[in-house]
Coordinates of C-alpha atoms and ligand atoms in Angstrom, one line a residue:
M1 CA -1.6 -43.3 34.6
S2 CA -3.3 -46.1 32.7
N3 CA -6.7 -44.6 32.9
N4 CA -5.6 -41.3 31.3
K5 CA -5.9 -40.7 27.7
S6 CA -2.5 -40.1 26.1
F7 CA -3.6 -37.1 24.1
V8 CA -6.8 -35.1 24.0
F9 CA -7.9 -32.5 21.5
G10 CA -11.0 -30.6 20.7
V11 CA -12.3 -30.3 24.2
S12 CA -10.9 -28.5 27.2
V13 CA -8.2 -30.4 29.0
S14 CA -7.1 -30.8 32.6
D15 CA -4.7 -32.6 34.9
Y16 CA -2.7 -35.2 33.0
N17 CA -3.5 -33.6 29.6
F18 CA -2.8 -30.0 30.7
I19 CA 0.7 -28.6 30.3
G20 CA 2.5 -25.3 30.7
R21 CA 0.8 -21.9 31.1
E22 CA 2.4 -21.3 34.5
T23 CA 2.8 -17.5 33.9
E24 CA -0.8 -17.1 32.6
I25 CA -2.2 -19.1 35.5
R26 CA -0.3 -16.9 37.9
Q27 CA -1.4 -13.6 36.4
L28 CA -5.1 -14.7 36.1
K29 CA -5.1 -16.0 39.6
M30 CA -3.9 -12.6 40.8
N31 CA -6.6 -10.8 38.9
F32 CA -9.3 -13.2 40.2
E33 CA -8.2 -12.8 43.8
E34 CA -7.8 -9.1 43.6
G35 CA -11.0 -8.4 41.7
I36 CA -9.5 -7.2 38.4
N37 CA -11.6 -7.7 35.3
T38 CA -9.9 -9.8 32.7
I39 CA -10.4 -10.2 29.0
L40 CA -8.8 -13.1 27.2
I41 CA -8.6 -13.5 23.5
S42 CA -7.0 -16.1 21.2
P43 CA -7.9 -17.9 18.0
R44 CA -9.9 -21.1 18.3
R45 CA -8.5 -24.1 20.1
W46 CA -5.4 -22.5 21.6
G47 CA -6.5 -23.2 25.2
K48 CA -8.6 -20.4 26.6
T49 CA -11.2 -22.7 28.3
S50 CA -8.6 -25.1 29.7
L51 CA -6.7 -22.2 31.1
V52 CA -9.6 -20.4 32.8
K53 CA -10.9 -23.7 34.2
R54 CA -7.5 -24.4 35.6
V55 CA -7.4 -21.0 37.3
C56 CA -10.8 -21.6 38.7
Q57 CA -9.4 -24.7 40.4
E58 CA -6.4 -23.0 41.8
V59 CA -7.9 -19.8 43.3
D60 CA -8.2 -19.5 47.0
K61 CA -11.6 -20.9 47.7
E62 CA -11.8 -19.3 51.1
K63 CA -11.8 -15.9 49.4
V64 CA -13.2 -16.4 46.0
I65 CA -16.2 -18.2 44.5
T66 CA -15.8 -18.8 40.7
V67 CA -18.8 -19.2 38.4
F68 CA -18.1 -20.6 35.0
I69 CA -20.5 -20.2 32.1
D70 CA -20.4 -20.9 28.4
I71 CA -22.7 -18.8 26.4
F72 CA -22.1 -20.4 23.0
R73 CA -25.7 -21.4 22.7
C74 CA -27.1 -18.0 23.8
K75 CA -28.6 -16.2 20.8
S76 CA -30.5 -13.4 22.6
E77 CA -30.2 -11.1 25.5
Y78 CA -32.7 -12.9 27.7
E79 CA -31.2 -16.3 26.9
F80 CA -28.0 -14.9 28.2
Y81 CA -29.7 -13.6 31.4
N82 CA -31.3 -17.0 32.1
T83 CA -28.0 -18.9 31.5
L84 CA -26.1 -16.4 33.7
T85 CA -28.7 -16.5 36.5
E86 CA -28.9 -20.2 36.6
A87 CA -25.1 -20.5 36.7
I88 CA -24.8 -17.9 39.5
L89 CA -27.5 -19.5 41.6
K90 CA -26.2 -23.0 41.2
Q91 CA -22.5 -22.4 41.4
T92 CA -22.6 -20.1 44.5
A93 CA -24.9 -22.4 46.5
S94 CA -22.9 -24.0 49.2
R95 CA -24.8 -27.3 48.7
S96 CA -25.7 -28.0 45.2
E97 CA -29.1 -29.6 46.1
L98 CA -30.1 -26.3 47.6
W99 CA -29.7 -24.1 44.6
M100 CA -33.3 -24.3 43.6
E101 CA -34.3 -23.1 47.0
N102 CA -32.3 -19.9 46.4
A103 CA -33.6 -19.7 42.9
R104 CA -37.2 -19.8 44.1
E105 CA -36.4 -17.1 46.6
F106 CA -34.8 -14.8 44.1
L107 CA -37.3 -15.4 41.4
T108 CA -40.4 -15.1 43.5
R109 CA -39.1 -12.2 45.5
L110 CA -38.8 -10.3 42.3
T111 CA -41.6 -11.7 40.3
P112 CA -45.1 -12.5 41.3
K113 CA -45.7 -13.3 37.7
I114 CA -43.4 -16.3 37.7
S115 CA -46.2 -18.6 39.1
V116 CA -48.0 -18.2 35.8
S117 CA -46.5 -20.8 33.5
P118 CA -44.4 -19.2 30.8
E119 CA -46.0 -19.3 27.3
P120 CA -44.7 -22.3 25.5
N121 CA -43.0 -21.6 22.2
S122 CA -42.2 -18.1 23.3
E123 CA -38.6 -17.2 22.8
F124 CA -38.4 -16.4 26.5
A125 CA -39.8 -19.7 27.7
L126 CA -36.4 -20.8 29.1
S127 CA -35.2 -22.7 32.0
L128 CA -35.7 -20.1 34.8
G129 CA -38.4 -18.2 33.0
I130 CA -36.7 -14.8 33.3
T131 CA -38.2 -12.6 30.7
P132 CA -38.5 -8.8 30.0
H133 CA -41.9 -9.0 31.9
T134 CA -40.4 -10.5 35.0
H135 CA -37.0 -8.9 35.4
T136 CA -35.1 -5.9 34.3
P137 CA -31.6 -6.4 33.1
E138 CA -30.4 -4.5 36.1
E139 CA -31.9 -6.9 38.6
V140 CA -30.5 -9.9 36.8
L141 CA -27.0 -8.4 36.6
Q142 CA -27.0 -7.3 40.2
L143 CA -27.7 -10.8 41.5
A144 CA -24.0 -11.8 41.8
E145 CA -23.1 -8.7 43.8
D146 CA -26.0 -9.4 46.2
I147 CA -24.9 -12.9 46.8
A148 CA -21.2 -12.0 47.1
K149 CA -22.1 -9.5 49.8
R150 CA -24.2 -11.9 51.6
K151 CA -21.5 -14.5 51.6
G152 CA -18.7 -12.2 52.4
K153 CA -16.7 -13.5 49.5
R154 CA -15.5 -12.3 46.2
I155 CA -17.2 -13.8 43.1
V156 CA -15.5 -14.1 39.7
V157 CA -17.9 -14.7 36.9
C158 CA -16.1 -16.4 33.9
I159 CA -18.0 -16.1 30.7
D160 CA -16.8 -18.4 27.9
E161 CA -17.5 -17.7 24.2
F162 CA -18.1 -14.0 25.0
Q163 CA -17.9 -13.1 21.3
Q164 CA -21.6 -14.1 21.3
I165 CA -22.3 -10.9 23.1
G166 CA -21.0 -9.0 20.2
E167 CA -23.1 -10.9 17.7
M168 CA -26.6 -10.9 19.2
P169 CA -29.5 -8.7 18.0
N170 CA -29.4 -5.5 20.0
C171 CA -26.0 -6.3 21.3
L172 CA -25.2 -2.7 21.8
S173 CA -27.9 -2.1 24.4
L174 CA -26.9 -5.3 26.1
Q175 CA -23.3 -4.2 26.4
K176 CA -24.5 -0.9 27.8
W177 CA -26.4 -2.7 30.5
L178 CA -23.4 -4.9 31.3
R179 CA -21.2 -1.8 31.7
S180 CA -23.6 0.3 33.7
V181 CA -24.3 -2.5 36.2
W182 CA -20.9 -4.2 36.4
Q183 CA -18.8 -1.1 36.7
H184 CA -20.3 -0.4 40.2
Q185 CA -19.9 -3.8 41.6
Q186 CA -17.4 -4.0 44.5
H187 CA -17.4 -7.7 45.1
V188 CA -17.8 -9.3 41.7
S189 CA -15.3 -9.3 38.8
Y190 CA -15.5 -10.8 35.4
C191 CA -13.3 -12.9 33.2
L192 CA -14.6 -12.5 29.6
F193 CA -13.0 -14.7 27.0
G194 CA -13.6 -15.9 23.5
S195 CA -12.2 -16.3 20.0
K196 CA -13.2 -14.3 16.9
K197 CA -10.6 -11.7 17.6
H198 CA -12.4 -9.3 15.3
T199 CA -15.6 -9.3 17.3
M200 CA -13.9 -9.3 20.6
M201 CA -11.7 -6.4 19.6
T202 CA -14.8 -4.5 18.4
V203 CA -16.4 -5.0 21.9
F204 CA -13.4 -4.1 24.0
Q205 CA -11.1 -1.9 21.9
R206 CA -13.3 0.7 20.3
R207 CA -13.5 3.9 22.1
N208 CA -17.2 4.4 21.4
M209 CA -18.2 0.9 22.7
P210 CA -19.7 0.5 26.2
L211 CA -17.1 -2.2 27.3
Y212 CA -14.1 -0.2 25.9
Q213 CA -11.1 -1.1 28.1
F214 CA -13.3 -2.8 30.6
G215 CA -10.4 -4.8 32.1
D216 CA -6.9 -6.3 31.7
L217 CA -6.9 -7.4 28.1
K218 CA -4.7 -10.4 27.3
F219 CA -3.9 -12.2 24.1
L220 CA -3.2 -15.8 24.9
G221 CA 0.0 -16.9 23.3
K222 CA 1.2 -20.3 22.2
I223 CA 2.7 -23.0 24.4
P224 CA 6.5 -23.1 23.6
T225 CA 8.1 -26.1 21.9
E226 CA 10.2 -27.2 24.9
T227 CA 7.1 -27.5 27.0
W228 CA 5.3 -29.5 24.3
T229 CA 8.3 -31.8 23.6
H230 CA 8.4 -32.6 27.2
Y231 CA 4.7 -33.4 27.2
I232 CA 4.9 -35.5 24.0
I233 CA 7.9 -37.6 25.0
S234 CA 6.6 -38.3 28.5
H235 CA 3.2 -39.2 27.3
F236 CA 4.6 -41.7 24.7
A237 CA 6.9 -43.0 27.4
D238 CA 4.0 -43.6 29.8
R239 CA 2.6 -46.0 27.2
H240 CA 6.0 -47.7 26.5
R241 CA 6.5 -46.0 23.2
S242 CA 9.3 -43.7 22.3
I243 CA 9.8 -40.5 20.2
S244 CA 13.0 -38.5 19.8
S245 CA 12.9 -34.9 20.9
D246 CA 13.8 -34.0 17.4
L247 CA 10.6 -35.6 16.0
A248 CA 8.5 -34.2 18.8
A249 CA 9.8 -30.7 17.9
K250 CA 8.9 -31.4 14.3
I251 CA 5.3 -32.1 15.4
C252 CA 5.2 -28.7 17.0
L253 CA 6.8 -27.0 14.0
T254 CA 4.4 -28.6 11.5
V255 CA 1.3 -27.2 13.3
D256 CA 3.0 -24.0 14.4
N257 CA 2.5 -24.9 18.0
H258 CA -1.3 -24.7 17.7
S259 CA -2.4 -26.4 20.9
S260 CA -5.2 -28.6 19.7
Y261 CA -3.2 -29.8 16.6
V262 CA -0.1 -30.6 18.6
Q263 CA -2.2 -33.0 20.6
Q264 CA -4.1 -34.4 17.6
L265 CA -1.1 -35.0 15.5
S266 CA 0.7 -36.6 18.4
W267 CA -2.3 -38.8 18.9
I268 CA -2.4 -39.9 15.2
I269 CA 1.3 -40.7 15.3
F270 CA 1.0 -42.5 18.6
S271 CA -1.7 -44.7 17.1
L272 CA 0.5 -45.7 14.2
I273 CA 3.0 -47.5 16.3
D274 CA 2.8 -50.4 18.8
E275 CA 4.1 -50.7 22.3
G276 CA 7.8 -51.0 22.5
E277 CA 8.3 -49.2 19.1
M278 CA 9.8 -45.9 18.3
V279 CA 8.4 -43.1 16.1
E280 CA 10.3 -42.7 12.8
E281 CA 10.3 -39.8 10.3
R282 CA 7.8 -41.8 8.0
H283 CA 5.3 -41.9 10.8
L284 CA 5.4 -38.2 11.1
Q285 CA 4.8 -37.9 7.3
M286 CA 1.9 -40.4 7.5
G287 CA 0.5 -38.4 10.5
I288 CA 0.6 -35.1 8.7
D289 CA -1.3 -36.6 5.7
A290 CA -3.9 -38.1 8.0
L291 CA -4.4 -34.9 9.9
I292 CA -4.9 -32.9 6.7
D293 CA -7.4 -35.5 5.5
S294 CA -9.3 -35.4 8.7
Q295 CA -9.8 -31.6 8.3
E296 CA -10.5 -31.6 4.6
Q297 CA -14.3 -31.6 4.8
L298 CA -14.2 -28.6 7.1
F299 CA -11.8 -26.7 4.9
M300 CA -13.9 -27.3 1.9
Q301 CA -16.9 -25.8 3.8
Q302 CA -14.9 -22.8 4.8
I303 CA -13.8 -22.0 1.3
E304 CA -17.1 -22.7 -0.4
P305 CA -18.6 -19.2 0.2
L306 CA -15.4 -17.4 -0.8
T307 CA -15.1 -15.3 -4.0
A308 CA -12.3 -15.9 -6.6
Y309 CA -10.4 -12.8 -5.4
Q310 CA -10.6 -14.0 -1.8
M311 CA -9.2 -17.4 -2.7
N312 CA -6.5 -15.7 -4.7
F313 CA -5.6 -13.6 -1.6
L314 CA -5.3 -16.8 0.5
R315 CA -3.0 -18.3 -2.2
C316 CA -0.9 -15.2 -2.1
I317 CA -0.4 -15.5 1.6
V318 CA 0.3 -19.2 1.5
A319 CA 3.0 -18.5 -1.2
G320 CA 4.9 -16.5 1.5
N321 CA 3.6 -13.0 1.2
H322 CA 2.6 -11.4 4.5
T323 CA 2.7 -7.7 3.7
N324 CA 2.7 -5.1 0.9
F325 CA -0.2 -6.6 -0.9
G326 CA -0.8 -3.4 -2.6
E327 CA 2.4 -3.7 -4.7
S328 CA 1.5 -4.1 -8.3
R329 CA 3.9 -7.0 -8.7
I330 CA 2.0 -9.0 -6.0
R331 CA -1.4 -7.9 -7.1
E332 CA -0.7 -9.0 -10.7
T333 CA 1.0 -12.3 -9.9
F334 CA -1.9 -13.4 -7.7
N335 CA -4.7 -11.6 -9.5
L336 CA -5.9 -9.6 -6.5
G337 CA -7.7 -6.9 -8.4
S338 CA -7.2 -3.2 -7.8
A339 CA -5.2 -1.7 -4.9
S340 CA -8.4 -0.6 -3.3
N341 CA -9.7 -4.1 -3.4
I342 CA -7.0 -5.3 -1.0
A343 CA -8.6 -3.7 2.1
R344 CA -11.9 -5.3 1.3
L345 CA -10.3 -8.8 0.8
K346 CA -8.5 -8.4 4.1
S347 CA -11.5 -7.4 6.2
A348 CA -13.7 -10.1 4.6
L349 CA -11.2 -12.8 5.5
I350 CA -10.5 -11.5 8.9
E351 CA -14.2 -11.4 9.7
R352 CA -14.4 -15.1 8.7
D353 CA -11.4 -15.7 11.1
L354 CA -9.5 -17.3 8.2
I355 CA -6.6 -14.8 8.4
E356 CA -5.1 -12.7 11.1
N357 CA -3.5 -9.3 11.2
D358 CA -0.9 -8.9 13.9
G359 CA -0.5 -5.2 13.1
L360 CA 2.5 -5.8 10.8
E361 CA 1.8 -9.0 8.9
I362 CA -1.1 -11.1 7.7
H363 CA -1.1 -14.8 8.4
I364 CA -3.4 -17.7 7.9
T365 CA -5.0 -18.4 11.3
D366 CA -5.1 -22.2 11.0
P367 CA -1.8 -23.9 10.2
I368 CA -3.3 -27.0 8.8
F369 CA -5.6 -25.0 6.5
S370 CA -2.5 -23.3 5.3
L371 CA -0.8 -26.6 4.6
W372 CA -3.9 -27.9 2.8
L373 CA -4.1 -24.8 0.6
T374 CA -0.4 -25.2 -0.2
R375 CA -0.9 -28.8 -1.3
R376 CA -4.0 -28.0 -3.3
G377 CA -2.2 -25.3 -5.1
Ligands
ATP1 N1 -2.5 -26.1 28.6 C1 -2.7 -27.1 27.6 N2 -2.1 -28.2 27.7 C2 -2.3 -29.2 26.8 N3 -3.1 -29.1 25.8 C3 -3.8 -28.0 25.6 C4 -3.6 -26.9 26.6 N4 -4.4 -25.9 26.2 C5 -5.1 -26.3 25.0 N5 -4.7 -27.6 24.7 C6 -5.2 -28.3 23.5 O1 -6.0 -27.5 22.8 C7 -7.3 -28.0 22.7 C8 -8.3 -26.9 22.8 O2 -8.3 -26.3 24.1 P1 -9.4 -25.4 24.7 O3 -10.8 -26.0 24.4 O4 -9.1 -25.0 26.0 O5 -9.2 -24.1 23.7 P2 -10.1 -22.9 23.4 O6 -9.2 -21.8 23.1 O7 -11.1 -22.7 24.5 O8 -10.9 -23.4 22.1 P3 -12.2 -22.7 21.5 O9 -11.9 -21.4 21.0 O10 -12.6 -23.7 20.4 O11 -13.3 -22.6 22.6 C9 -7.4 -29.1 23.8 O12 -8.3 -30.1 23.5 C10 -6.0 -29.6 23.8 O13 -5.8 -30.5 22.8
MG2 MG1 -13.1 -22.6 24.6

């Protein structure tokens, strides 16, 4: 195990650094193999990408071809079509060096215009040169189904950072295209996942939206403490260091089992001790301080645009209030303004992903942000 990193955070993880999620893997694998569309939502850095990549590894490759794309950088409809088409052509080609051959076939078959070089600087001058002049959305979106039929296999297209689709200009007409083409496909299903619960919920849970109830909607939960402690203890032991299960559990508790922070805090603490040594309570405290410090710049940026009322609302939550904000006692103690102001504060902070509403209670999304706010007072 010496080539493995002990702890990894901030990027998706696999193999040695991936733990748990057995139930989720099983359910998603079933959906993939049976052609059920899946929507997966969680706050940032809980483990969506790692999970979906893992499922892609585990599906029966005889039956299913998975295509994985990340559309974080796609800012417009046609950027999305180019990214999607390139991924589908590349990842369904049986030999990777042949994908361009298929691409040429697809592109020229549909578009005599493609031989004209795309105008430089135009917003559509992208990798494959798919533009509104060369392809209709329908043609682009139908490609995967055509390939699946030809190959006699199912295709599952996994689209990471799908919240982008809710934030593009003319996103509504794009969503209409997606629904109208995708819903008729027999051989292709979709796994659409992302953070920004607010945006994702707008896309999938509003009755008047095109992708309303498009598939099996799942909220990714947290990895439980027993699973994490096992991971932490064994990864310390692999490098001849030790940590008690009590302290490992305290790492989880401190960061409220937030996946990326569990790994990051474990790493910071790991780096404080030498081979043969054992973690002590003081290392945990030093680790927490260091973790908060490492995030401070980011948190400062996040609060910079907030109004005084919005800051007061955050302080109010951090002080332990999670409901009944309209009560005059709470409003006065924390200076939240009028009762009608509360709804505005909530939605503004939800939109920024700083707080979460689970239906009953409001919580700060990021546990370290919450700790930082508490310390700052
Ligand atoms: N199953 C897992 N086992 C171990 N660590 C995990 C697991 N899932 C997530 N993590 C931790 O969380 C971090 C973020 O994981 P990942 O990138 O998969 O999350 P995400 O939800 O896709 O994040 P984002 O919303 O930023 O795209 C990883 O770097 C790792 O530290
Ligand atoms: Mg991700």
